[in-house]
Coordinates of C-alpha atoms in Angstrom, one line a residue:
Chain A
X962 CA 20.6 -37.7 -9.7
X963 CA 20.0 -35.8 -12.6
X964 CA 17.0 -36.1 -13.5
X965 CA 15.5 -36.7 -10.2
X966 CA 16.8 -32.8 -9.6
X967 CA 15.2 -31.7 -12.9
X968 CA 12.0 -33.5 -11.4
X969 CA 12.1 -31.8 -8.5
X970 CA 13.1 -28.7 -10.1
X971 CA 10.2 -29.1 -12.3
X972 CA 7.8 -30.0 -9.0
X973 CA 9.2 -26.9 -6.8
X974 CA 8.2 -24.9 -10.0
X975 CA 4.6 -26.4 -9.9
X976 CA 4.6 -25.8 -6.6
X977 CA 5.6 -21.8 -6.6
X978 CA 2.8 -21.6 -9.7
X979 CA -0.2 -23.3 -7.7
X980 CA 0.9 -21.0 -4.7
X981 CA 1.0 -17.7 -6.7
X982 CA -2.6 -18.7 -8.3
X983 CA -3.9 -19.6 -4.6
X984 CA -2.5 -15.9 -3.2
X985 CA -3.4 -14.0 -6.1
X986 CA -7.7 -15.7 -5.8
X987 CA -7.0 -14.7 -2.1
X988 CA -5.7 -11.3 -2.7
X989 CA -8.9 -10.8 -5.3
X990 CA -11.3 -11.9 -2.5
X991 CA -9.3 -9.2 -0.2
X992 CA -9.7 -6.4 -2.9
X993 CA -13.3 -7.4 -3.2
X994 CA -14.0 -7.5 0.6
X995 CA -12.6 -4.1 1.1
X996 CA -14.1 -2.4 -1.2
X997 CA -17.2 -3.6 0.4
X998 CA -16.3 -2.2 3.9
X999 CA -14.4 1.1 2.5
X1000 CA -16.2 3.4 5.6
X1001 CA -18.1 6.4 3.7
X1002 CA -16.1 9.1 5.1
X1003 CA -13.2 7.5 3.3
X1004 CA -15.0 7.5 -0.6
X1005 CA -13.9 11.0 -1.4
X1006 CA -10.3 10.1 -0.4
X1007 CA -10.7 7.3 -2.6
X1008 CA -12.5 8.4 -5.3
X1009 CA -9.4 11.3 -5.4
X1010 CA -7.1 8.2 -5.5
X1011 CA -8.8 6.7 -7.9
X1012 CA -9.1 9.6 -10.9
X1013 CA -5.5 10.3 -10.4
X1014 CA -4.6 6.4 -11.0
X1015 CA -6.8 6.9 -14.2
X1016 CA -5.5 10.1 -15.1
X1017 CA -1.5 9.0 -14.8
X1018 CA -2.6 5.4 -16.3
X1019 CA -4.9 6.8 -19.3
X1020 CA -5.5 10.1 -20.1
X1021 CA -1.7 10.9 -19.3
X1022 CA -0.6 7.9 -21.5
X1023 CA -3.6 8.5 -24.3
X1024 CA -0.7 10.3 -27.3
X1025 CA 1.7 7.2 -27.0
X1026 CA -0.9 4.7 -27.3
X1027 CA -2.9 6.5 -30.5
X1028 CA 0.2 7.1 -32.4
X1029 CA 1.7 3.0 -31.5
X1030 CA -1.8 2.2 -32.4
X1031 CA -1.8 4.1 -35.7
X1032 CA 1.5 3.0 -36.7
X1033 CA -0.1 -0.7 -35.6
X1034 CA -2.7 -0.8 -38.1
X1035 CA -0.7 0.8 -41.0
X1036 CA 1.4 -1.7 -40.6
X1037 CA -0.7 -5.1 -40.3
X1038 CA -2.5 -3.0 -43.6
X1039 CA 0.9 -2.8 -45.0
X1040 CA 2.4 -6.2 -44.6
X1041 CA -1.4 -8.1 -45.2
X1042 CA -1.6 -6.1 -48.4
X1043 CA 0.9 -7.2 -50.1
X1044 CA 0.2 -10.9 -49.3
X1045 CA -3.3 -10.6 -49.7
X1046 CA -3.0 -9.0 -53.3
X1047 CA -0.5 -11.4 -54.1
X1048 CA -3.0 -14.2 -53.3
X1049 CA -6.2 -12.3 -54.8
X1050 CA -7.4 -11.9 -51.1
X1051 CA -7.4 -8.0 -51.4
X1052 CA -11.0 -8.2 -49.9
X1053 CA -10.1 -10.1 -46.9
X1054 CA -8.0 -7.2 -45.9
X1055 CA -10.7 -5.9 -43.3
X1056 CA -11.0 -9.6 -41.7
X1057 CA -7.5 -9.2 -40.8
X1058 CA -7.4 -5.5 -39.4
X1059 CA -9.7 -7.5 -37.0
X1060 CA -8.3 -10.8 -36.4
X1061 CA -5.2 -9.4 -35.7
X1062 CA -5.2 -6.1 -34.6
X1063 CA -8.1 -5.7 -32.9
X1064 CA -8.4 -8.9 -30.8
X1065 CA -5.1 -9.7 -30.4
X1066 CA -2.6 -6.9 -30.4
X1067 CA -4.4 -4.3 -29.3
X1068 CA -5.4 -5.5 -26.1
X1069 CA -1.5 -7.4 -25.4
X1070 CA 0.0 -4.2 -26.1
X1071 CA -2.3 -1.9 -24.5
X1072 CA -1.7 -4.3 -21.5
X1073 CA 2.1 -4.0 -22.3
X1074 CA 2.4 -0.4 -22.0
X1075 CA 0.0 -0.5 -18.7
X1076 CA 2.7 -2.2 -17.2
X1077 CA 5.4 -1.1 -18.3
X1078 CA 4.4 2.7 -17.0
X1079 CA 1.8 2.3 -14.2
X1080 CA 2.7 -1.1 -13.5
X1081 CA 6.8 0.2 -12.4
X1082 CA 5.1 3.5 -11.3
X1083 CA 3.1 1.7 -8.4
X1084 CA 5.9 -1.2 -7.7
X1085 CA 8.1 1.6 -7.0
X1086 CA 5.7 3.6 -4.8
X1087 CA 4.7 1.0 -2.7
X1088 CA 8.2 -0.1 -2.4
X1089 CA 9.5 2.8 -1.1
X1090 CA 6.6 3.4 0.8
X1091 CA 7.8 0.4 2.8
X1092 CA 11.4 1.4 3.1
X1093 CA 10.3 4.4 4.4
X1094 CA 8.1 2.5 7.2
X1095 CA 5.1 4.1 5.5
X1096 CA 3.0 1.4 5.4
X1097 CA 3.6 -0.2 8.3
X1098 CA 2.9 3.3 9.8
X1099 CA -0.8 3.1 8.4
X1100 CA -1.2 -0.8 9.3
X1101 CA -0.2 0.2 13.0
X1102 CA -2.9 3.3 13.1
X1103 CA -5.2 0.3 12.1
X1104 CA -5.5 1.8 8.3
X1105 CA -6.3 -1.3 5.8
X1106 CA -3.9 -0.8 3.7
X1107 CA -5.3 -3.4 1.1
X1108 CA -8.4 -0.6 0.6
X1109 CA -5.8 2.2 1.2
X1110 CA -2.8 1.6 -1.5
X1111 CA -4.5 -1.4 -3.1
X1112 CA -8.4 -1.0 -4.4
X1113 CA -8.2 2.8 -5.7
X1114 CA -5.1 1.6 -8.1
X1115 CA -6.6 -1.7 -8.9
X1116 CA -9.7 -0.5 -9.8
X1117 CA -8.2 2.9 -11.5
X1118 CA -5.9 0.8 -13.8
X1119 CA -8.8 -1.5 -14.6
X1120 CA -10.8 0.8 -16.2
X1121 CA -8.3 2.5 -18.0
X1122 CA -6.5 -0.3 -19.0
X1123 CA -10.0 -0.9 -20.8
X1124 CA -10.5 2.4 -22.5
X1125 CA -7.1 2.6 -24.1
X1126 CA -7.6 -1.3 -25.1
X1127 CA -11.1 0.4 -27.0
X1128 CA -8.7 3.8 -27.8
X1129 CA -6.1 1.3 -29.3
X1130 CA -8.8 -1.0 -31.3
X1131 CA -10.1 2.5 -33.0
X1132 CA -7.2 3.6 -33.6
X1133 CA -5.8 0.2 -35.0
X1134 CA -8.4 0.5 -37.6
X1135 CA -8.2 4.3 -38.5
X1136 CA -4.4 3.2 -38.6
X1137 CA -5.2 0.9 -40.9
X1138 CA -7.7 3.0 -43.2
X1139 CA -4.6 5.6 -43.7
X1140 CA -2.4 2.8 -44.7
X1141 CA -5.0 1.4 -47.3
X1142 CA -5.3 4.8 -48.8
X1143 CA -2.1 5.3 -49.1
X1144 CA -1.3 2.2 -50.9
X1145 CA -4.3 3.0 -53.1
X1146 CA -5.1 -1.0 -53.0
X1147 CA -8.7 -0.3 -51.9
X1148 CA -11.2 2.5 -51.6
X1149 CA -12.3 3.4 -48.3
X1150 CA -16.1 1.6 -48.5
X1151 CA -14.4 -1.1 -49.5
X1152 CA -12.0 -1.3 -46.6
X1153 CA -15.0 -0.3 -44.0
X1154 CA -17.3 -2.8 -46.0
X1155 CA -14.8 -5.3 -45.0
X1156 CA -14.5 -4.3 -41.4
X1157 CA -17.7 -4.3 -40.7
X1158 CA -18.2 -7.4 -41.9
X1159 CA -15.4 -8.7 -39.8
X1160 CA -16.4 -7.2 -36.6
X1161 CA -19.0 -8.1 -34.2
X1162 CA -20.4 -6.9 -31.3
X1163 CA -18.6 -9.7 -28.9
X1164 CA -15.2 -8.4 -30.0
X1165 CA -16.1 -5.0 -27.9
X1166 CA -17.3 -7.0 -25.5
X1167 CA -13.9 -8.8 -25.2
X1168 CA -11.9 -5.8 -25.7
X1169 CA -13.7 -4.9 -22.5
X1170 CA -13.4 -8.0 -20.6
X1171 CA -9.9 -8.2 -21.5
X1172 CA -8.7 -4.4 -21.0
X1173 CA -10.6 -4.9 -17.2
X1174 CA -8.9 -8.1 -16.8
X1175 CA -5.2 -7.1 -17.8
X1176 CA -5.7 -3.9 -15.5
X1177 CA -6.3 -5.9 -12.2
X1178 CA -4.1 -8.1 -12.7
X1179 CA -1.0 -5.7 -13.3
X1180 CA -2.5 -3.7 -10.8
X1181 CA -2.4 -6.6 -8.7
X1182 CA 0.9 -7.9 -9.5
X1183 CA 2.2 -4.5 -9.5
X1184 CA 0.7 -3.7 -5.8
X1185 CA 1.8 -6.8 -4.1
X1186 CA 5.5 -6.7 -5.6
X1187 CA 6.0 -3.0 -3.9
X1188 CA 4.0 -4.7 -0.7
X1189 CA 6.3 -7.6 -0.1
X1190 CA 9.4 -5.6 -0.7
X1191 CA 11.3 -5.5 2.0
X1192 CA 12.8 -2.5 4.1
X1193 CA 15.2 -1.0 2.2
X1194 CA 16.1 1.3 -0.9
X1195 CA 17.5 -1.6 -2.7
X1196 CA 14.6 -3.1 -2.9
X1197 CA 12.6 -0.9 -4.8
X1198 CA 14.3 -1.3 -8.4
X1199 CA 13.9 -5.2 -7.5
X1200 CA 10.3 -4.5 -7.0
X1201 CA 10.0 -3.0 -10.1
X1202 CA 11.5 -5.7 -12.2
X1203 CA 9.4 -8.5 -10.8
X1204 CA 6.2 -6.4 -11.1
X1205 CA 7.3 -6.2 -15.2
X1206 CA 8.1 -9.7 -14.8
X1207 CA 4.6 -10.5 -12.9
X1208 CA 2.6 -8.3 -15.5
X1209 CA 4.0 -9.9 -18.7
X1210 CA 2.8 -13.5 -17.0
X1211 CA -0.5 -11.9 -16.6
X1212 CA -1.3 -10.0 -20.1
X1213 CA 0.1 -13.4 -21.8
X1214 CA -2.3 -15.3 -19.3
X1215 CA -5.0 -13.5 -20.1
X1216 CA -4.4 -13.7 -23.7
X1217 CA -4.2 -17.2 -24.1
X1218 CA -7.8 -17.3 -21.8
X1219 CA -9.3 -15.1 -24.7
X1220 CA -8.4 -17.8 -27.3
X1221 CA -9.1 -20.2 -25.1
X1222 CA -13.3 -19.0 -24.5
X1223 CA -13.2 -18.0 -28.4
X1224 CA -12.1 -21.2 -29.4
X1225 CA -14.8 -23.0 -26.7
X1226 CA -17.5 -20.6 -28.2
Chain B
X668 CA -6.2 -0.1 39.1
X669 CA -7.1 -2.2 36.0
X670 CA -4.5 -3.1 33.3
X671 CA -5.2 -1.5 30.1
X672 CA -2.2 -3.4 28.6
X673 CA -0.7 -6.9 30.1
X674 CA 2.2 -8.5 28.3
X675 CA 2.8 -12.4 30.4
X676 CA 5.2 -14.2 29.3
X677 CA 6.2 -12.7 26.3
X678 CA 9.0 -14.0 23.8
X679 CA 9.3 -12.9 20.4
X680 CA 8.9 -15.5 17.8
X681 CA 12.1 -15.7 16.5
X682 CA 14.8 -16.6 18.3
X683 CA 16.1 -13.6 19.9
X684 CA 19.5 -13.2 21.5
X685 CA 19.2 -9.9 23.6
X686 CA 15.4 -11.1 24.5
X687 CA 16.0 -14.6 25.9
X688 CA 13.6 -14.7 28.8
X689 CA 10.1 -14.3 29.4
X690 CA 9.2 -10.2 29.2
X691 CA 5.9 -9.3 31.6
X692 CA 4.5 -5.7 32.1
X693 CA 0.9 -5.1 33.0
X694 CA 0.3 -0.9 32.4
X695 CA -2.7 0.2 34.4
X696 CA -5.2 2.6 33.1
X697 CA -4.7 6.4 33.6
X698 CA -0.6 6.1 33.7
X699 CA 2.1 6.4 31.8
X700 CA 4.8 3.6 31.4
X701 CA 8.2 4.1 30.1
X702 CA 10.2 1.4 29.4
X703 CA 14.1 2.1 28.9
X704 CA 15.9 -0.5 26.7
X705 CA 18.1 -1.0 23.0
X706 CA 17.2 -0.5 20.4
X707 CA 16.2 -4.2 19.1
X708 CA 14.1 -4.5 21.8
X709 CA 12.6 -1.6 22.1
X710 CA 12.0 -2.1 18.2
X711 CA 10.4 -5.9 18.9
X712 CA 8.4 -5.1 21.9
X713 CA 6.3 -1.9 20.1
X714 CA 5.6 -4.0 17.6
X715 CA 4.4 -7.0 19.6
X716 CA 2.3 -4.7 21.6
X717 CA 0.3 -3.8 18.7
X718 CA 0.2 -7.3 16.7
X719 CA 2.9 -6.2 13.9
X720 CA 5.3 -9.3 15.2
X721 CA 4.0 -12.7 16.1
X722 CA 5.2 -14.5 19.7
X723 CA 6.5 -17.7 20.4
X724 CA 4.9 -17.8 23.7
X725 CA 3.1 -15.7 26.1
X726 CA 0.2 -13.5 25.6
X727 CA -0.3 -9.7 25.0
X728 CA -4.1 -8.3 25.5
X729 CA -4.3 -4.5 24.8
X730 CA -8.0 -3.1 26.2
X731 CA -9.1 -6.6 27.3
X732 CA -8.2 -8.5 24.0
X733 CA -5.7 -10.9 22.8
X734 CA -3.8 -8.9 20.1
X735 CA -2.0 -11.8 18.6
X736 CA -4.4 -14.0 18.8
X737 CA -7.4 -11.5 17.0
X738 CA -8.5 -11.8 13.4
X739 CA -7.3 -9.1 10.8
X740 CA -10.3 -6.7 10.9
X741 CA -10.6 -6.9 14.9
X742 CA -7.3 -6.0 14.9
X743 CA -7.8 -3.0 12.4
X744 CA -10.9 -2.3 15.1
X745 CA -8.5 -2.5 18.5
X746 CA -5.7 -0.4 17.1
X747 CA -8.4 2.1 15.6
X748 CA -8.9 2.6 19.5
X749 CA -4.9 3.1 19.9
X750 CA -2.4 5.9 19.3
X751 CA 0.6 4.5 17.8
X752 CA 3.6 6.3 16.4
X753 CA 6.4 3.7 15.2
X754 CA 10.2 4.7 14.7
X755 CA 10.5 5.3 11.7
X756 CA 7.5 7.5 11.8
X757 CA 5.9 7.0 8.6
X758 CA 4.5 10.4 7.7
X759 CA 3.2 9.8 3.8
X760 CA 5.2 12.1 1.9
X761 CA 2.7 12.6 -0.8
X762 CA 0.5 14.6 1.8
X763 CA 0.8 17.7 3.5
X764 CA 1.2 17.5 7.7
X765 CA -2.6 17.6 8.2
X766 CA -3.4 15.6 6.0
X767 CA -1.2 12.9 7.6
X768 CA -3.3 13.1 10.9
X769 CA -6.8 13.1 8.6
X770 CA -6.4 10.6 6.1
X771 CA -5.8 7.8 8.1
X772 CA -8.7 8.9 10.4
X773 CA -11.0 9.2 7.8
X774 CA -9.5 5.4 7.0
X775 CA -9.8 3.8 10.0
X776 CA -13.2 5.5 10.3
X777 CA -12.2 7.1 13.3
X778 CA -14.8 6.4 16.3
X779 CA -16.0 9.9 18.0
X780 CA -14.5 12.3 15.4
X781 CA -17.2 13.8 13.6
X782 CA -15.0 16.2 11.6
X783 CA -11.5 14.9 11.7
X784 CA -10.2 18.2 10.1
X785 CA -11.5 20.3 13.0
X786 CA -10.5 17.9 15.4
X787 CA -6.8 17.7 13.6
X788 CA -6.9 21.5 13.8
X789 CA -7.5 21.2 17.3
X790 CA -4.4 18.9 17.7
X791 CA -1.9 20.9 16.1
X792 CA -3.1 24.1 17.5
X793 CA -2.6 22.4 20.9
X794 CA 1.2 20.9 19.7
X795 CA 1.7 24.5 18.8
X796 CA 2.7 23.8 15.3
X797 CA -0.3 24.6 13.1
X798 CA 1.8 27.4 11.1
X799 CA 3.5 23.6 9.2
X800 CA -0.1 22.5 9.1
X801 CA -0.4 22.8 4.9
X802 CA 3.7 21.7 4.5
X803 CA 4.8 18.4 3.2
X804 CA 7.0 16.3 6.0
X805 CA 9.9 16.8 3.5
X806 CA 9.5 20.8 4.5
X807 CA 9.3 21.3 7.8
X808 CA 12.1 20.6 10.5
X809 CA 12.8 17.3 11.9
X810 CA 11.4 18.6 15.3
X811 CA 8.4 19.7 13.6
X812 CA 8.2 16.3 11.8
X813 CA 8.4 14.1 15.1
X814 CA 5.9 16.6 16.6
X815 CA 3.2 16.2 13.6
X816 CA 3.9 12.2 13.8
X817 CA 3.0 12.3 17.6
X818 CA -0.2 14.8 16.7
X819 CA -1.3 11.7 14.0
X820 CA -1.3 9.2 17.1
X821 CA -3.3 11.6 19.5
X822 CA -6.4 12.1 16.8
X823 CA -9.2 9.8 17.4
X824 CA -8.7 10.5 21.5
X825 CA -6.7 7.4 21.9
X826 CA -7.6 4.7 24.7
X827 CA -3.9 3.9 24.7
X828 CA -1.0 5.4 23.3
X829 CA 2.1 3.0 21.9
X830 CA 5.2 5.1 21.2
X831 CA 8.8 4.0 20.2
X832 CA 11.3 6.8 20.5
X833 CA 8.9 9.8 20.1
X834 CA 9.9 13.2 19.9
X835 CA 14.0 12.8 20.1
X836 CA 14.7 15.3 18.0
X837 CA 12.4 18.4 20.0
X838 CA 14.3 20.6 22.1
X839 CA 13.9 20.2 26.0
X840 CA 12.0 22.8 26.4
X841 CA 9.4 22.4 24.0
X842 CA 9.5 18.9 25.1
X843 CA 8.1 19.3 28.2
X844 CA 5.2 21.5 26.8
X845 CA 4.5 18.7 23.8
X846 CA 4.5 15.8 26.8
X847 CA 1.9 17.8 29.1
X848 CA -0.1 18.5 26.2
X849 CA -0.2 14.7 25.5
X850 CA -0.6 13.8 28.8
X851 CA -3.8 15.5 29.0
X852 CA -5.0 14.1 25.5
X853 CA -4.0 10.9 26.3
X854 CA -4.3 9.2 29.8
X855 CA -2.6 6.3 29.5
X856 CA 0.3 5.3 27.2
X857 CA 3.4 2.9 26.5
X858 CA 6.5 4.7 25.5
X859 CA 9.2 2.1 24.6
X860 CA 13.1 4.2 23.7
X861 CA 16.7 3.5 23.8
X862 CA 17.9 7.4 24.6
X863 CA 17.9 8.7 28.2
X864 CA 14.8 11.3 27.8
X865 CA 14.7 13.8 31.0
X866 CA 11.4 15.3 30.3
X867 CA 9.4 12.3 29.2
X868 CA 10.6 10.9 32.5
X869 CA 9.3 14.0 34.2
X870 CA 5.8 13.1 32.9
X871 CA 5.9 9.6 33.7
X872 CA 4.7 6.9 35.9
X873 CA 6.9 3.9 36.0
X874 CA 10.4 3.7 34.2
X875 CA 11.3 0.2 33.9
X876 CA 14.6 -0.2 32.7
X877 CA 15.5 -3.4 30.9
X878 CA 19.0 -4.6 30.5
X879 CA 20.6 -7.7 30.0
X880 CA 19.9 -8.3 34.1
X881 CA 16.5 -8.3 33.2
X882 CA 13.2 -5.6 33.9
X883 CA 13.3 -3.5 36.8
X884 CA 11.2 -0.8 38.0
X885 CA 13.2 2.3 38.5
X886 CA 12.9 5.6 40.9
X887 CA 12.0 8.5 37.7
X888 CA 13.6 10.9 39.5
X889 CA 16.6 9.2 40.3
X890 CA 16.7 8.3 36.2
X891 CA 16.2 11.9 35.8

């Protein structure tokens, strides 16, 4: 009986996964579709929704994420120096800046922080717009409330989520540049030389892809925890919590797609 | 007269122990209908009427359609033709009182409003509370809440108006002005409540009265 429960448990989980992945293609093709018949009169309302999700998601958010950024690369600099040295890999220095900061860090902990402040911010909003009969209130005046709460903050969180994943790369580096002067292990021609060398224009390209991709899909997440929250004030820290929990599955999902297509390339 | 609404049959999808039997109305165009229940079914029945709950049986058509039965965005398109003010009223609280009647307008894209402002103006000029106009629904009175919420259902000259416990908190007196005024903006509507409501009756058609005996029509003046 045992194992035929941890079988089942195992299936039931399957299950629930396969179902989230169906509902969150659906809810992409429902994004998609009304952004497509968003009535005109409605773009300045939107566009208005929009800037202020990419104000409070990057602008407002842009300090926190240099100076983690920063401290990021001075310390990749400062732990890969001393190995690298040991080694007599000093020049390889720049190669890791990249490998690790750049593509992997910066765009997991950008995502990271996305969530963890716009991510709770909208959960919570939406949830308590339901608890206070809000939203049904705009479904019943025949309001879509997929293009009303949904599209401006998917689509405001996506593009800031991708410039502070290009804010934290530069930053990363510069981080890292500080750190490499300080420990006077390598000039700073040397340490660009290197970084150069390491970078390549498909790395932006991914920074890109990936800061858009982690965006929507915390957006996402984040949208349809506070949506299927029900009617009450309790509700709304639960909300919260699973759109964390919901975000986390999608910047390490996202992640392990980006070493998935690097590898494949 | 034709029907504008006709509920046949009607029962609630979930098992439902004060709404056991079969629930049939048919509101004709150009009146107003009141219908006098509880609260859990006066709760259940706006909602049916406008596709927010599913039936187990029966049909609903609102302006010749099969609301249940309709996809997503043709209901979007009926209710766009509707007036409806739920209980809880929903104002958004991020937006000032005008904004809540010209927002979702300007969403729903709003069929024969060419400047929904104006026209939202218009509406709370009329309701006689256009000094709240700029507030937030946090500062104004409760009266002057319930009366902005009702405003939000009459933009967009509704075809039909669906209303669960409107108004409750508004004095009799201003009452009676707020219903005439809606009367006029709105020829034909569904007003579903639990309280005993003198001057809505006033303005009123048909009071049905539905009870654990079942719906029956009753005399408004005598409910008066």
């Amino acid at each position: 009986m045992f194992v035929v429960d941890i079988v089942g448990g195992l299936g039931r989980r399957a299950r629930n996964a396969g179902t989230a992945g169906v509902v969150a293609i659906r809810l992409s093709g429902a994004v998609l579709r009304a952004g497509v018949s968003l009535p005109r009169a409605a773009l300045g309302q939107w566009w208005g929704a929009f800037a202020r999700q990419i104000q409070f998601t990057a602008w407002d958010a842009l300090t926190l994420v240099s100076v983690l950024a920063l401290l990021c690369g001075a310390i990749i600099i400062g732990e890969a120096n001393a190995q690298a040295v040991r080694l007599g890999l000093a020049d390889t220095i720049g190669r890791i800046v990249v490998a690790a900061g750049v593509r992997e860090i910066a765009p997991a902990l950008t995502a990271l922080i996305v969530a963890g402040r716009t991510g709770t911010a909208i959960a919570a909003e939406l949830a308590s717009a339901r608890a206070l009969g809000e939203a049904d209130a705009l479904d019943a005046l025949g309001v879509d409330i997929i293009q009303y709460y949904v599209l401006p903050r998917v689509a405001g969180v996506a593009v800031a989520a991708m410039a502070l994943t290009l804010v934290f790369d530069a930053a990363t580096l510069v981080g890292g540049l500080i750190a490499v002067q300080a420990l006077q292990q390598m000039s700073m021609t040397a340490y660009l030389d290197s970084v150069r060398l390491a970078l390549s224009v498909s790395d932006v390209y991914e920074a890109i892809g990936r800061g858009l991709l982690n965006g929507a899909g915390i957006a996402m997440a984040s949208c349809v925890s506070g949506l299927i929250a029900r009617r009450t004030a309790t509700e709304v820290p639960r909300a919260v919590s699973r759109a964390m929990m919901w975000s986390s599955v999608v910047v390490i999902g996202v992640s392990a797609l980006g070493i998935m297509l690097r590898v494949l390339a | 007269m034709s029907a504008i609404l006709a509920l046949t049959d009607v029962l609630p999808s979930r098992p439902n122990a004060e709404w056991a039997d079969p629930f049939t109305l048919n509101v004709p165009k150009g009146t107003w209908t009141v219908v006098r229940t509880t609260p859990e079914r006066s709760h259940l029945l706006a909602r049916i009427l406008i596709g927010a709950k599913e039936t187990a049986s029966g049909e609903v058509v609102v302006l010749g359609r099969p609301i249940g039965k309709v996809s997503r965005t043709e209901r979007r398109l009926l209710l766009s033709d509707l007036g409806v003010l739920l209980d809880p009223a929903g104002l958004l609280s991020n937006l000032s009182l005008i904004d809540n009647l010209i927002v979702p307008a300007v969403f729903r894209g709003s069929k024969g409003i060419s400047l929904p402002r104006e026209h939202a103006e218009d509406v709370f000029q009329e309701l006689g509370i256009a000094e709240y106009a700029n507030r937030r629904p946090a500062d104004v009175p409760e009266d002057v809440r319930q009366i902005g919420a009702l405003g939000r259902a009459l933009v967009g000259n509704p075809r039909l108006l669906v209303l669960e416990n409107p108004i409750a908190s508004v004095r009799s007196r201003a009452a009676e002005d707020v219903w005439r005024i809606c009367r006029a903006l709105a020829p034909t509507a569904i007003i579903t409540s639990f309280r005993r409501d003198e001057m809505l009756y006033n303005v009123a058609d048909d009071l049905y009265l539905w009870d654990s005996a079942g719906l029956r029509r009753a005399a408004v003046e005598a409910s008066a």
